[in-house]
PDB file of C-alpha atoms and ligand atoms in Angstrom:
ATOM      1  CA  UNK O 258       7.089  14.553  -8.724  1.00 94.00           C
ATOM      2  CA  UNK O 259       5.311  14.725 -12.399  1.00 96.00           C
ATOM      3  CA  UNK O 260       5.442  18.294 -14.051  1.00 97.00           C
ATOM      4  CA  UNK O 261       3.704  18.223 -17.462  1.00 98.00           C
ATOM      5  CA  UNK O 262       4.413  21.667 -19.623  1.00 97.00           C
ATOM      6  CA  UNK O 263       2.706  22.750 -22.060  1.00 98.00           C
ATOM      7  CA  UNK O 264       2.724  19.016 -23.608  1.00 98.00           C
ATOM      8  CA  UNK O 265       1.280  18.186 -27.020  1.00 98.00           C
ATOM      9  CA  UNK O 266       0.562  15.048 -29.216  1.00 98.00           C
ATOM     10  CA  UNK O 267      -0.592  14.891 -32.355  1.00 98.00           C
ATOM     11  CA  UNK O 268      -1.212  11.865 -34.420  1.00 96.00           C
ATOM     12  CA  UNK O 269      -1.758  13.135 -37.700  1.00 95.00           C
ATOM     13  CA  UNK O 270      -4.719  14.844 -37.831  1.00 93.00           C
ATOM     14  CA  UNK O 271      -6.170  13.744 -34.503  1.00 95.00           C
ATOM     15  CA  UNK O 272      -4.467  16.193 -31.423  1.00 97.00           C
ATOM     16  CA  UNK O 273      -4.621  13.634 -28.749  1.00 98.00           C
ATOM     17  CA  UNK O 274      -3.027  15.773 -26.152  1.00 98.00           C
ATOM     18  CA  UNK O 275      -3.315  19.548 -26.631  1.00 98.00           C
ATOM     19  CA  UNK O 276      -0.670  22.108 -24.520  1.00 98.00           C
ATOM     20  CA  UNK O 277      -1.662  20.028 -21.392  1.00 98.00           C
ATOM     21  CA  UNK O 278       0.069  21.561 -17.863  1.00 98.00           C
ATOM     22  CA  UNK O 279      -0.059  20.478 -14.302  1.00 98.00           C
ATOM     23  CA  UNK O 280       1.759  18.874 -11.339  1.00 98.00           C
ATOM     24  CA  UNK O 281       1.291  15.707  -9.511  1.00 98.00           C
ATOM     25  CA  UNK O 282       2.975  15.952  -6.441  1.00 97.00           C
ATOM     26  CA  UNK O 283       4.332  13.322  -3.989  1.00 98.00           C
ATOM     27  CA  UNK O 284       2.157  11.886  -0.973  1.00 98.00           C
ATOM     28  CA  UNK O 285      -1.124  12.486  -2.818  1.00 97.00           C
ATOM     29  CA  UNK O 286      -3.232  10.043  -4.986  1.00 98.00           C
ATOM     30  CA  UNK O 287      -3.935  12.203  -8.530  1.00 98.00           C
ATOM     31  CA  UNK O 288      -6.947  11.296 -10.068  1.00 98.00           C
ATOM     32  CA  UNK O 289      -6.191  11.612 -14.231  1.00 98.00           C
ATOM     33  CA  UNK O 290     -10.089  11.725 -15.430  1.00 97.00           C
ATOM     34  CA  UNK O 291     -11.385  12.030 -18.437  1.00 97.00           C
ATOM     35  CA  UNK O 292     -14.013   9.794 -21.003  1.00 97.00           C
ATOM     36  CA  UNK O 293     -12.651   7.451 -23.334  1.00 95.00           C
ATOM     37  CA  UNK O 294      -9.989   8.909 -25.676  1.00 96.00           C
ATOM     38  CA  UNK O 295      -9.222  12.137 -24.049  1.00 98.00           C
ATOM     39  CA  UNK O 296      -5.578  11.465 -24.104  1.00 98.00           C
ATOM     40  CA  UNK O 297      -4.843  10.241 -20.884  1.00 98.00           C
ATOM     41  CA  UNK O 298      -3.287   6.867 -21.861  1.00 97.00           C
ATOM     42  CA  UNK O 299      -1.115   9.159 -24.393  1.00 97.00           C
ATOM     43  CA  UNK O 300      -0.132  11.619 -22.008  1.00 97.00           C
ATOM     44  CA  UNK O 301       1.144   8.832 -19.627  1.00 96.00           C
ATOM     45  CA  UNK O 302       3.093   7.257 -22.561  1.00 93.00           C
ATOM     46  CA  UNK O 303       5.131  10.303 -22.667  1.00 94.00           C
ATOM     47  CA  UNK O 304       5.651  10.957 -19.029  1.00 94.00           C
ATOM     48  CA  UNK O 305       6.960   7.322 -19.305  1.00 90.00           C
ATOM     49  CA  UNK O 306       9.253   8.366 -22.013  1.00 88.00           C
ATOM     50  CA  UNK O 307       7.270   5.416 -24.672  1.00 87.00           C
ATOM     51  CA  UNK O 308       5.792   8.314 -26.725  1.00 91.00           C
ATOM     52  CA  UNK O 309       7.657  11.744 -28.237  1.00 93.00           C
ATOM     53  CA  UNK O 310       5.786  14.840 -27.471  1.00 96.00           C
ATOM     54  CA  UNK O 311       5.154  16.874 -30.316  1.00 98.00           C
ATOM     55  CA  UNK O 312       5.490  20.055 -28.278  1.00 97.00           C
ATOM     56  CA  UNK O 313       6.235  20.318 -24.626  1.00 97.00           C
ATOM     57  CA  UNK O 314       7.982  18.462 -22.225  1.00 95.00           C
ATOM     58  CA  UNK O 315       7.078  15.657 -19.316  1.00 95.00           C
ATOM     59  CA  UNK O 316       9.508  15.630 -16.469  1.00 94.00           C
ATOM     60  CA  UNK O 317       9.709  13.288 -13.952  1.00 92.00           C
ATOM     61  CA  UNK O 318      12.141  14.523 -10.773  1.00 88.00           C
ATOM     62  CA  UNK O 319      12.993  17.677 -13.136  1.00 89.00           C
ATOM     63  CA  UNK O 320      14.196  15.477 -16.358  1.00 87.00           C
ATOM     64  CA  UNK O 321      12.614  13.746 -19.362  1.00 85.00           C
ATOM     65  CA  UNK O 322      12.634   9.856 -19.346  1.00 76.00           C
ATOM     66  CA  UNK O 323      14.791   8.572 -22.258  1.00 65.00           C
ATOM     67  CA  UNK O 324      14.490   5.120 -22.395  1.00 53.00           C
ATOM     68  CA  UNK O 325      12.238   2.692 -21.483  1.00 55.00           C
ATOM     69  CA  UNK O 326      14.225   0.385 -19.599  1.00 55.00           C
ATOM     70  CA  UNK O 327      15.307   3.381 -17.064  1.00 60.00           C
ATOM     71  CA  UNK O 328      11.688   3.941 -16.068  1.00 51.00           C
ATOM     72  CA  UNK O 329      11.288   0.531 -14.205  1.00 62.00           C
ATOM     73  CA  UNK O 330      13.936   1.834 -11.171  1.00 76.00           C
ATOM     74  CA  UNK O 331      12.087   5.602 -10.878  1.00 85.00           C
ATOM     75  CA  UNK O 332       9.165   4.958 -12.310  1.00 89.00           C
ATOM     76  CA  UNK O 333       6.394   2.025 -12.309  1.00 90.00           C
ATOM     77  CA  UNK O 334       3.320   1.984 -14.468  1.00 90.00           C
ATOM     78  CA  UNK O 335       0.660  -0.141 -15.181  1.00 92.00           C
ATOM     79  CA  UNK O 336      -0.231   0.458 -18.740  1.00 88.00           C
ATOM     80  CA  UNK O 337      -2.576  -1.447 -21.645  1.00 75.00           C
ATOM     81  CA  UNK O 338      -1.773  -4.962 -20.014  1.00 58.00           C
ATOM     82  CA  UNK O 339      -1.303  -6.237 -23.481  1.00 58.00           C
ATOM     83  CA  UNK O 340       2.380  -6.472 -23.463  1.00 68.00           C
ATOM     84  CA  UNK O 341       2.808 -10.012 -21.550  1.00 80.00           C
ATOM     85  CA  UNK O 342       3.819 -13.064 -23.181  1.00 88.00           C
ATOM     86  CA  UNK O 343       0.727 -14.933 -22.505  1.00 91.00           C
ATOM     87  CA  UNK O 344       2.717 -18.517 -22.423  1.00 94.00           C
ATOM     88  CA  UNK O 345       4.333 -17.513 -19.438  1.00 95.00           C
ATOM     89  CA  UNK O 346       3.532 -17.721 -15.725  1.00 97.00           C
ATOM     90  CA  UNK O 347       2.803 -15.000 -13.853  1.00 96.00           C
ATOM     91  CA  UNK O 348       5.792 -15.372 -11.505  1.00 97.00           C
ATOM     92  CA  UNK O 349       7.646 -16.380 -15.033  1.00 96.00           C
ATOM     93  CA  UNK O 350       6.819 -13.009 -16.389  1.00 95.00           C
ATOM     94  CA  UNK O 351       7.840 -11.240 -12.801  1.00 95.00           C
ATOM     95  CA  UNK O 352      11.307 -13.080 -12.880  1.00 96.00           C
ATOM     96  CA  UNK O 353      11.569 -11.915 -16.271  1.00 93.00           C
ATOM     97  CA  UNK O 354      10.974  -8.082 -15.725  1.00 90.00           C
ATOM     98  CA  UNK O 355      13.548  -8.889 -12.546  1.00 92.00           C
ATOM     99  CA  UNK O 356      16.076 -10.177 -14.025  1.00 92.00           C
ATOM    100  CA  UNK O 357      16.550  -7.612 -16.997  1.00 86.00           C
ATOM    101  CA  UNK O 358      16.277  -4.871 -14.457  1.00 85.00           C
ATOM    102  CA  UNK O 359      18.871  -6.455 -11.942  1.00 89.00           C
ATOM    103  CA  UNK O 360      16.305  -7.093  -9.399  1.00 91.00           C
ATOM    104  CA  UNK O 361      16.796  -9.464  -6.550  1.00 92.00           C
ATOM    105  CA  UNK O 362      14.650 -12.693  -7.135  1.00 93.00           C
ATOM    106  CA  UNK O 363      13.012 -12.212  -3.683  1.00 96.00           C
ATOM    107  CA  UNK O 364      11.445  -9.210  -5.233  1.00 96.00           C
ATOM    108  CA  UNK O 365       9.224 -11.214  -7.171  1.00 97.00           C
ATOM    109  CA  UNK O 366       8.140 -13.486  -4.436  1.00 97.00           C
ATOM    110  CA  UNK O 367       7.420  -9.868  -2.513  1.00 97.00           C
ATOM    111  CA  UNK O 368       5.159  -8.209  -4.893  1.00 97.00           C
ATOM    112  CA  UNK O 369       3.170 -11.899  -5.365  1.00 97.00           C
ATOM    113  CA  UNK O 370       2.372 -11.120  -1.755  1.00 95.00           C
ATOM    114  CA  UNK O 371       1.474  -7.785  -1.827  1.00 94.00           C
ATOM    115  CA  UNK O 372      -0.806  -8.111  -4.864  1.00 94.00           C
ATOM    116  CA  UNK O 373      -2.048 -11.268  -3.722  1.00 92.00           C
ATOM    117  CA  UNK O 374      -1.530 -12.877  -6.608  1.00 93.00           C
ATOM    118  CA  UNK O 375      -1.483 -16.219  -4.760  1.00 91.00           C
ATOM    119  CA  UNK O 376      -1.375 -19.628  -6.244  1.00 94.00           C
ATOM    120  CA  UNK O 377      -1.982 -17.511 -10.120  1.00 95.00           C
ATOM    121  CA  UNK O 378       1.387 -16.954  -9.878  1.00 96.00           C
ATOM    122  CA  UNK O 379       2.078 -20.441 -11.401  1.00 97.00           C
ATOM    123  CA  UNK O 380      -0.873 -20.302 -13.890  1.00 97.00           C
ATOM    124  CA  UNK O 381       0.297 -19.242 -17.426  1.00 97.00           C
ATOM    125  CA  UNK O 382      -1.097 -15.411 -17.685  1.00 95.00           C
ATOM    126  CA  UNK O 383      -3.460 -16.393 -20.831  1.00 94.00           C
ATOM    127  CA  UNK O 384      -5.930 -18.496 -18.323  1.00 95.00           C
ATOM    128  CA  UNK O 385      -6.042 -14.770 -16.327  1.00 92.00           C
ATOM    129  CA  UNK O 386      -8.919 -12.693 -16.043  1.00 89.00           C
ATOM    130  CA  UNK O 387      -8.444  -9.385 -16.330  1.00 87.00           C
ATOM    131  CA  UNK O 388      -8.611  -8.577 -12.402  1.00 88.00           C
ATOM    132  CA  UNK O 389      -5.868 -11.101 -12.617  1.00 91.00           C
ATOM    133  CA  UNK O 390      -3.907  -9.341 -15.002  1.00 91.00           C
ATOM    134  CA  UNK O 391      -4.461  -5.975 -13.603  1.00 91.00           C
ATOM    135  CA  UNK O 392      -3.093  -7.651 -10.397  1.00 93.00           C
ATOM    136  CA  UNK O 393       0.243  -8.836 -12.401  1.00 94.00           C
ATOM    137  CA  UNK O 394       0.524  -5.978 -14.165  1.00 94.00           C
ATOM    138  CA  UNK O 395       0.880  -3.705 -10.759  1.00 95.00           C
ATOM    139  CA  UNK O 396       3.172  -6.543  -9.463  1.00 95.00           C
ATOM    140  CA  UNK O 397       5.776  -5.746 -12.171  1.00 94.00           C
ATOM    141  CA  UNK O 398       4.905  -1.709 -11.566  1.00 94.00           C
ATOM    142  CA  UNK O 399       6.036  -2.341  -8.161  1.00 95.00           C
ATOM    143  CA  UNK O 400       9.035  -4.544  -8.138  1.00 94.00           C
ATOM    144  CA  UNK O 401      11.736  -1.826  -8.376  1.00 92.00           C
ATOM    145  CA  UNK O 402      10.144  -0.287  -5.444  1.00 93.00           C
ATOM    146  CA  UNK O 403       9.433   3.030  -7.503  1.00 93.00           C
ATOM    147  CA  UNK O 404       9.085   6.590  -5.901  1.00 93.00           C
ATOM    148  CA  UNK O 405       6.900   7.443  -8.771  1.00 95.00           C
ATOM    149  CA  UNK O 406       3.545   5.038  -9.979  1.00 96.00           C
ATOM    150  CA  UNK O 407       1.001   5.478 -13.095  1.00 96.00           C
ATOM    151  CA  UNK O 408      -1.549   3.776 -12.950  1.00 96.00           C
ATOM    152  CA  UNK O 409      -3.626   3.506 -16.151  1.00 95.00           C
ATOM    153  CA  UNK O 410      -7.335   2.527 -15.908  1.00 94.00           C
ATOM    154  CA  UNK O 411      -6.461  -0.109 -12.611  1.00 94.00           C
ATOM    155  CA  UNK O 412     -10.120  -0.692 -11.840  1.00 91.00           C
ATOM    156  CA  UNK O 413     -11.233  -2.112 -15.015  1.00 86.00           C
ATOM    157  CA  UNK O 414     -12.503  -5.581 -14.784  1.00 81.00           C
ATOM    158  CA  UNK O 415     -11.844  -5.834 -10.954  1.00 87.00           C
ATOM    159  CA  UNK O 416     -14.555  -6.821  -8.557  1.00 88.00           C
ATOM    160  CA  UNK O 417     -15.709  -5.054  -5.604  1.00 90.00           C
ATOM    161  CA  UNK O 418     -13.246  -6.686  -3.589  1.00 90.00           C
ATOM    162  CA  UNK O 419     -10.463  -6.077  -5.824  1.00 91.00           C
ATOM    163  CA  UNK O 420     -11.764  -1.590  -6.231  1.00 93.00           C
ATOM    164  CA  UNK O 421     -11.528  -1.780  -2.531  1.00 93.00           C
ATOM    165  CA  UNK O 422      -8.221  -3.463  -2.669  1.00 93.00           C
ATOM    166  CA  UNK O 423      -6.745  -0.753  -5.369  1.00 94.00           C
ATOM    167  CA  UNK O 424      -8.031   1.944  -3.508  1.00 95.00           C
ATOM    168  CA  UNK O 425      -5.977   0.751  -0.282  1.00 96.00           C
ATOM    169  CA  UNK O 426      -3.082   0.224  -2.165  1.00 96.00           C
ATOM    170  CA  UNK O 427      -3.253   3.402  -3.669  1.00 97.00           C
ATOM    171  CA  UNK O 428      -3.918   5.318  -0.540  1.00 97.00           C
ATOM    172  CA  UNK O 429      -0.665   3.262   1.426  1.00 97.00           C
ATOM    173  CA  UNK O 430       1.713   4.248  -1.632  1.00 97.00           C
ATOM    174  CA  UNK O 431       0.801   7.832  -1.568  1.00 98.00           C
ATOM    175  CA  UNK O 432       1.691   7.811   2.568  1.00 98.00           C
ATOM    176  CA  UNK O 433       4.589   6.397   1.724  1.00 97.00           C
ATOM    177  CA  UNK O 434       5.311  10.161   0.235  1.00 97.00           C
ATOM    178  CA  UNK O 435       5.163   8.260  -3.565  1.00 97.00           C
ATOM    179  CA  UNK O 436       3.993   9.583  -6.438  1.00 97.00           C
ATOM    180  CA  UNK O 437       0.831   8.469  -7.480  1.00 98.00           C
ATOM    181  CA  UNK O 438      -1.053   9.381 -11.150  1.00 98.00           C
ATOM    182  CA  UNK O 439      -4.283   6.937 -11.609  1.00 98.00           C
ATOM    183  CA  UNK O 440      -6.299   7.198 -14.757  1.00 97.00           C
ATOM    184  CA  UNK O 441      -9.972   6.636 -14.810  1.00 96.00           C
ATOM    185  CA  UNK O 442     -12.552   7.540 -17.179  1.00 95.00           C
ATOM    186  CA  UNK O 443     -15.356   6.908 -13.652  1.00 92.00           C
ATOM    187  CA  UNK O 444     -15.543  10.050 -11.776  1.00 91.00           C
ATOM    188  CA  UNK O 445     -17.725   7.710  -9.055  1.00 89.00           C
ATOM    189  CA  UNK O 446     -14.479   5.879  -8.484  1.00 89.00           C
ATOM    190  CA  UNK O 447     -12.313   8.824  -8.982  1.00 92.00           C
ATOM    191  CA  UNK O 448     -13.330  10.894  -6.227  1.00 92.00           C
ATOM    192  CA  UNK O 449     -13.484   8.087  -3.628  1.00 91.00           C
ATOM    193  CA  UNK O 450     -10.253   7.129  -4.591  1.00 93.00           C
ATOM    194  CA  UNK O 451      -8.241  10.447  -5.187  1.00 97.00           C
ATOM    195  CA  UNK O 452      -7.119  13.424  -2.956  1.00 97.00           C
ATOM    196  CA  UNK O 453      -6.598  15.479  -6.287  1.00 97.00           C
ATOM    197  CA  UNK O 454      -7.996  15.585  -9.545  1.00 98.00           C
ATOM    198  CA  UNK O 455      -7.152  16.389 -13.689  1.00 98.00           C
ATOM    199  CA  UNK O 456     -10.087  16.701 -15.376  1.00 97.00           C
ATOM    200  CA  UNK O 457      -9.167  16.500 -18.971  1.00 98.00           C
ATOM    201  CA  UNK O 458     -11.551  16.147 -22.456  1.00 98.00           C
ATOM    202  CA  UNK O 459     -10.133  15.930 -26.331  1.00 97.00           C
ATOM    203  CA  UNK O 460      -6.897  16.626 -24.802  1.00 98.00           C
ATOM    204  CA  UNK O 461      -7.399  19.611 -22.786  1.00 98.00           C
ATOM    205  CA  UNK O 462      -7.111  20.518 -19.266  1.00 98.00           C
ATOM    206  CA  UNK O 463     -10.612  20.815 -17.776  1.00 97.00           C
ATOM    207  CA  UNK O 464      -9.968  21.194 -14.289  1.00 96.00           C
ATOM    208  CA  UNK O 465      -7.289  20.921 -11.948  1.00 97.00           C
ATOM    209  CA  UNK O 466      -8.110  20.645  -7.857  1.00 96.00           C
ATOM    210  CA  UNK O 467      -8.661  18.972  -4.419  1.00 96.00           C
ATOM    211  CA  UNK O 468     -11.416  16.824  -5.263  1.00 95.00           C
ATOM    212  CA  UNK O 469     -12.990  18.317  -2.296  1.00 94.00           C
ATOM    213  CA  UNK O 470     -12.850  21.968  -3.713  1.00 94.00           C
ATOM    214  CA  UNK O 471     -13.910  20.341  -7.467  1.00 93.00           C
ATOM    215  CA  UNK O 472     -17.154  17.870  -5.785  1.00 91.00           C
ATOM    216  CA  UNK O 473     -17.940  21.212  -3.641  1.00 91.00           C
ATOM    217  CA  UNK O 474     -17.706  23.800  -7.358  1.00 83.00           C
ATOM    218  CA  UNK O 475     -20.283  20.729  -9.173  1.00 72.00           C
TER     219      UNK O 475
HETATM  220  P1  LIG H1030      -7.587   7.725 -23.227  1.00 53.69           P
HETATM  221  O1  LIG H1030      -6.441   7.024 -22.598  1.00 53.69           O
HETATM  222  O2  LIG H1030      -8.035   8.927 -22.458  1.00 53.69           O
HETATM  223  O3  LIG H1030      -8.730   6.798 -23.536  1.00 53.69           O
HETATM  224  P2  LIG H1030      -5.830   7.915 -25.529  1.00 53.69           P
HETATM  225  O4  LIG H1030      -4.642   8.638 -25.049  1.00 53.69           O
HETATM  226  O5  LIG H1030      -5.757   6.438 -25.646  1.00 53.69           O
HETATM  227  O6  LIG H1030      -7.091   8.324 -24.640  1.00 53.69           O
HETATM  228  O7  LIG H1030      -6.247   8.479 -26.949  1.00 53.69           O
HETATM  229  C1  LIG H1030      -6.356   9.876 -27.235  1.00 53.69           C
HETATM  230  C2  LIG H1030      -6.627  10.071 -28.721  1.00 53.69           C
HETATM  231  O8  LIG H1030      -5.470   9.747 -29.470  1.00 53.69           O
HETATM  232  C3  LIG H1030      -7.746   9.208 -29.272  1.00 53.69           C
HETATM  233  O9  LIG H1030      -8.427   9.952 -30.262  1.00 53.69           O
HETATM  234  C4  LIG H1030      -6.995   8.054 -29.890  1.00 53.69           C
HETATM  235  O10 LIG H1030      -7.732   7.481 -30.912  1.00 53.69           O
HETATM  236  C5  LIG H1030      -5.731   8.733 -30.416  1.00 53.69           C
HETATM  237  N1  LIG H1030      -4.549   7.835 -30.446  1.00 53.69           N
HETATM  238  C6  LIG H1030      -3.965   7.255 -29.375  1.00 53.69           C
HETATM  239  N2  LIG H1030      -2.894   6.532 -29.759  1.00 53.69           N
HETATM  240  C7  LIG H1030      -2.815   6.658 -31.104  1.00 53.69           C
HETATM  241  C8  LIG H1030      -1.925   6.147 -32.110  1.00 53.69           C
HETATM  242  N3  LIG H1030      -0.888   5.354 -31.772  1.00 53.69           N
HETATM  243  N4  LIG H1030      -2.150   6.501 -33.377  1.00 53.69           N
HETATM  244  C9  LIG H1030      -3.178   7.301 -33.713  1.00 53.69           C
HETATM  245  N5  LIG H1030      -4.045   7.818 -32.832  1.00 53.69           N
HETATM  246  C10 LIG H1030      -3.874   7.504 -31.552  1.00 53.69           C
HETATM  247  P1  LIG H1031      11.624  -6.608 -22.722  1.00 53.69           P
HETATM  248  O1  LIG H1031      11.334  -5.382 -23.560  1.00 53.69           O
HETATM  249  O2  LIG H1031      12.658  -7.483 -23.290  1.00 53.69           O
HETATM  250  O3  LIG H1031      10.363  -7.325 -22.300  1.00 53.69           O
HETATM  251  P2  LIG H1031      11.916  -4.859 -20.455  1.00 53.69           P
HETATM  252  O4  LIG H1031      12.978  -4.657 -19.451  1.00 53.69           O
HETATM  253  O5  LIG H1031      11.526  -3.682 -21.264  1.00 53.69           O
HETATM  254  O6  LIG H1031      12.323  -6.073 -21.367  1.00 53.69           O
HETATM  255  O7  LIG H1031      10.625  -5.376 -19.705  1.00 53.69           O
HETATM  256  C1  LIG H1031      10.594  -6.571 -19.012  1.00 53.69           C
HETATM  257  C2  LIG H1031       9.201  -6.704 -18.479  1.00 53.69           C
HETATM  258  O8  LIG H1031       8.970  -5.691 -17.509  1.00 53.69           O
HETATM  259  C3  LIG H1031       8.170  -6.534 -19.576  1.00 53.69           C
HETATM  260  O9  LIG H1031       7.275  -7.599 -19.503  1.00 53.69           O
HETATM  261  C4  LIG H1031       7.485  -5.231 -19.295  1.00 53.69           C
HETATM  262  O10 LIG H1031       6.071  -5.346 -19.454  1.00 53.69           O
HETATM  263  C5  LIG H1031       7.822  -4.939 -17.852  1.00 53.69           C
HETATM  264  N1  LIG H1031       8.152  -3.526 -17.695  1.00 53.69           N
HETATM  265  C6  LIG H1031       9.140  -2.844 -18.281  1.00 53.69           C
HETATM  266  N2  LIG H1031       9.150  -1.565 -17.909  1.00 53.69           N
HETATM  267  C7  LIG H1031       8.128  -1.435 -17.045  1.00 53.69           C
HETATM  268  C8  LIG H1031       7.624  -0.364 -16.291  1.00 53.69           C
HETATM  269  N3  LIG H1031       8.132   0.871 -16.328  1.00 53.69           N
HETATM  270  N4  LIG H1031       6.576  -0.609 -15.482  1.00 53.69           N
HETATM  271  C9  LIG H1031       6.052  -1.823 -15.425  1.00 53.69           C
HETATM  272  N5  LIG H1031       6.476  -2.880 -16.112  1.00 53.69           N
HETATM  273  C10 LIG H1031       7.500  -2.686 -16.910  1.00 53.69           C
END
């Protein structure tokens, strides 16, 4: 479970995330919605412990993230996929994130399957689309196995079949009883996709309900 507290970010002058509050709770899918710098990307930074709230706190199972290397175990996220060393393989890159987590090495094989990364997993990541790298970028969310996922944006540059994919996924790790935040800035995708939803704009809570009750209030 996610409990965010009256949390605040300021970069300079710009407030990215202004005395934000609200739950995500395990065995749901929690739609994070909001247009294109609203702070959502921010906010999950600091639930992952990457970012230091200015005011307030993110806890995750009642305690702040430290580190960054801690998160992987607890927590998974799919963030920015920038941060991959584009010379390396897919299943390189997997091994990698393994290995400096103390991860079995049939892990990696595991996750190829369930993301179907297939035979991509020996093409260096650079040659990926971006449905590719969204793909290997959940893979390595996933590999610890997390009770807790963030999902930032997943459905950009996927096709249909890969939306429909993501939404399954989604759906499976939230009856699993996970945790499950996912980011969007498409309410069309958000309320197929999510049982709950944060509405958030310039950093502020907008609304915060079923997406049932919020479709129903439009
Ligand atoms: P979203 O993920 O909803 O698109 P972000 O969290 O990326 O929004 O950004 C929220 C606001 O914070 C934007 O105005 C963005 O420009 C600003 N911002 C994000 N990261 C930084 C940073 N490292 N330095 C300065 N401003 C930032
Ligand atoms: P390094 O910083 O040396 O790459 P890390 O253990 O921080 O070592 O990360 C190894 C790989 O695992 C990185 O490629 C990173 O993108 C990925 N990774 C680390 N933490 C997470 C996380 N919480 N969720 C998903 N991937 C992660």
């Amino acid at each position: 479970m996610i409990q965010i507290r009256g949390l605040t970010k300021r970069y300079g002058e710009v407030l990215a995330v202004d005395d934000l509050s609200f739950d995500v709770e395990p065995g749901k899918v929690t739609g994070f919605l909001g247009p294109n710098g609203a702070g959502k990307s921010t906010t999950m930074r600091m639930v992952l412990g990457l970012d230091r709230p200015s005011a307030g706190q993110a806890l995750v199972n009642g305690r702040p993230f430290a580190s960054y290397a801690e998160p992987l175990r607890e927590v998974g996220a799919l963030l920015d996929p920038g941060s991959v060393h584009p010379g390396r393989t897919g299943r390189n890159h997997l091994r990698v994130a393994a290995r400096t987590n103390g991860l079995p090495e049939r892990r990696v094989e595991e996750v190829i399957e369930q993301v179907g990364l297939g035979s991509a997993a020996r093409r260096r990541i650079k040659g990926y689309s971006l449905g590719m790298r969204q793909r290997l970028g959940i893979a390595a969310a996933l590999l610890a196995d997390p009770r807790v996922l963030l999902f930032d944006e997943p459905i950009n540059g996927l096709d249909l079949d890969g939306v429909r994919w993501i939404r399954e996924l989604l759906r499976r790790l939230a009856d699993e009883g996970r945790t499950v935040l996912v980011s969007s800035h498409l309410m069309s995708e958000m309320q197929q996709t999510a049982d709950r939803l944060v509405v958030i704009g310039r950093g502020r809570l907008i609304a915060d309900a079923t997406t049932e009750d919020l479709l129903a209030g439009l």
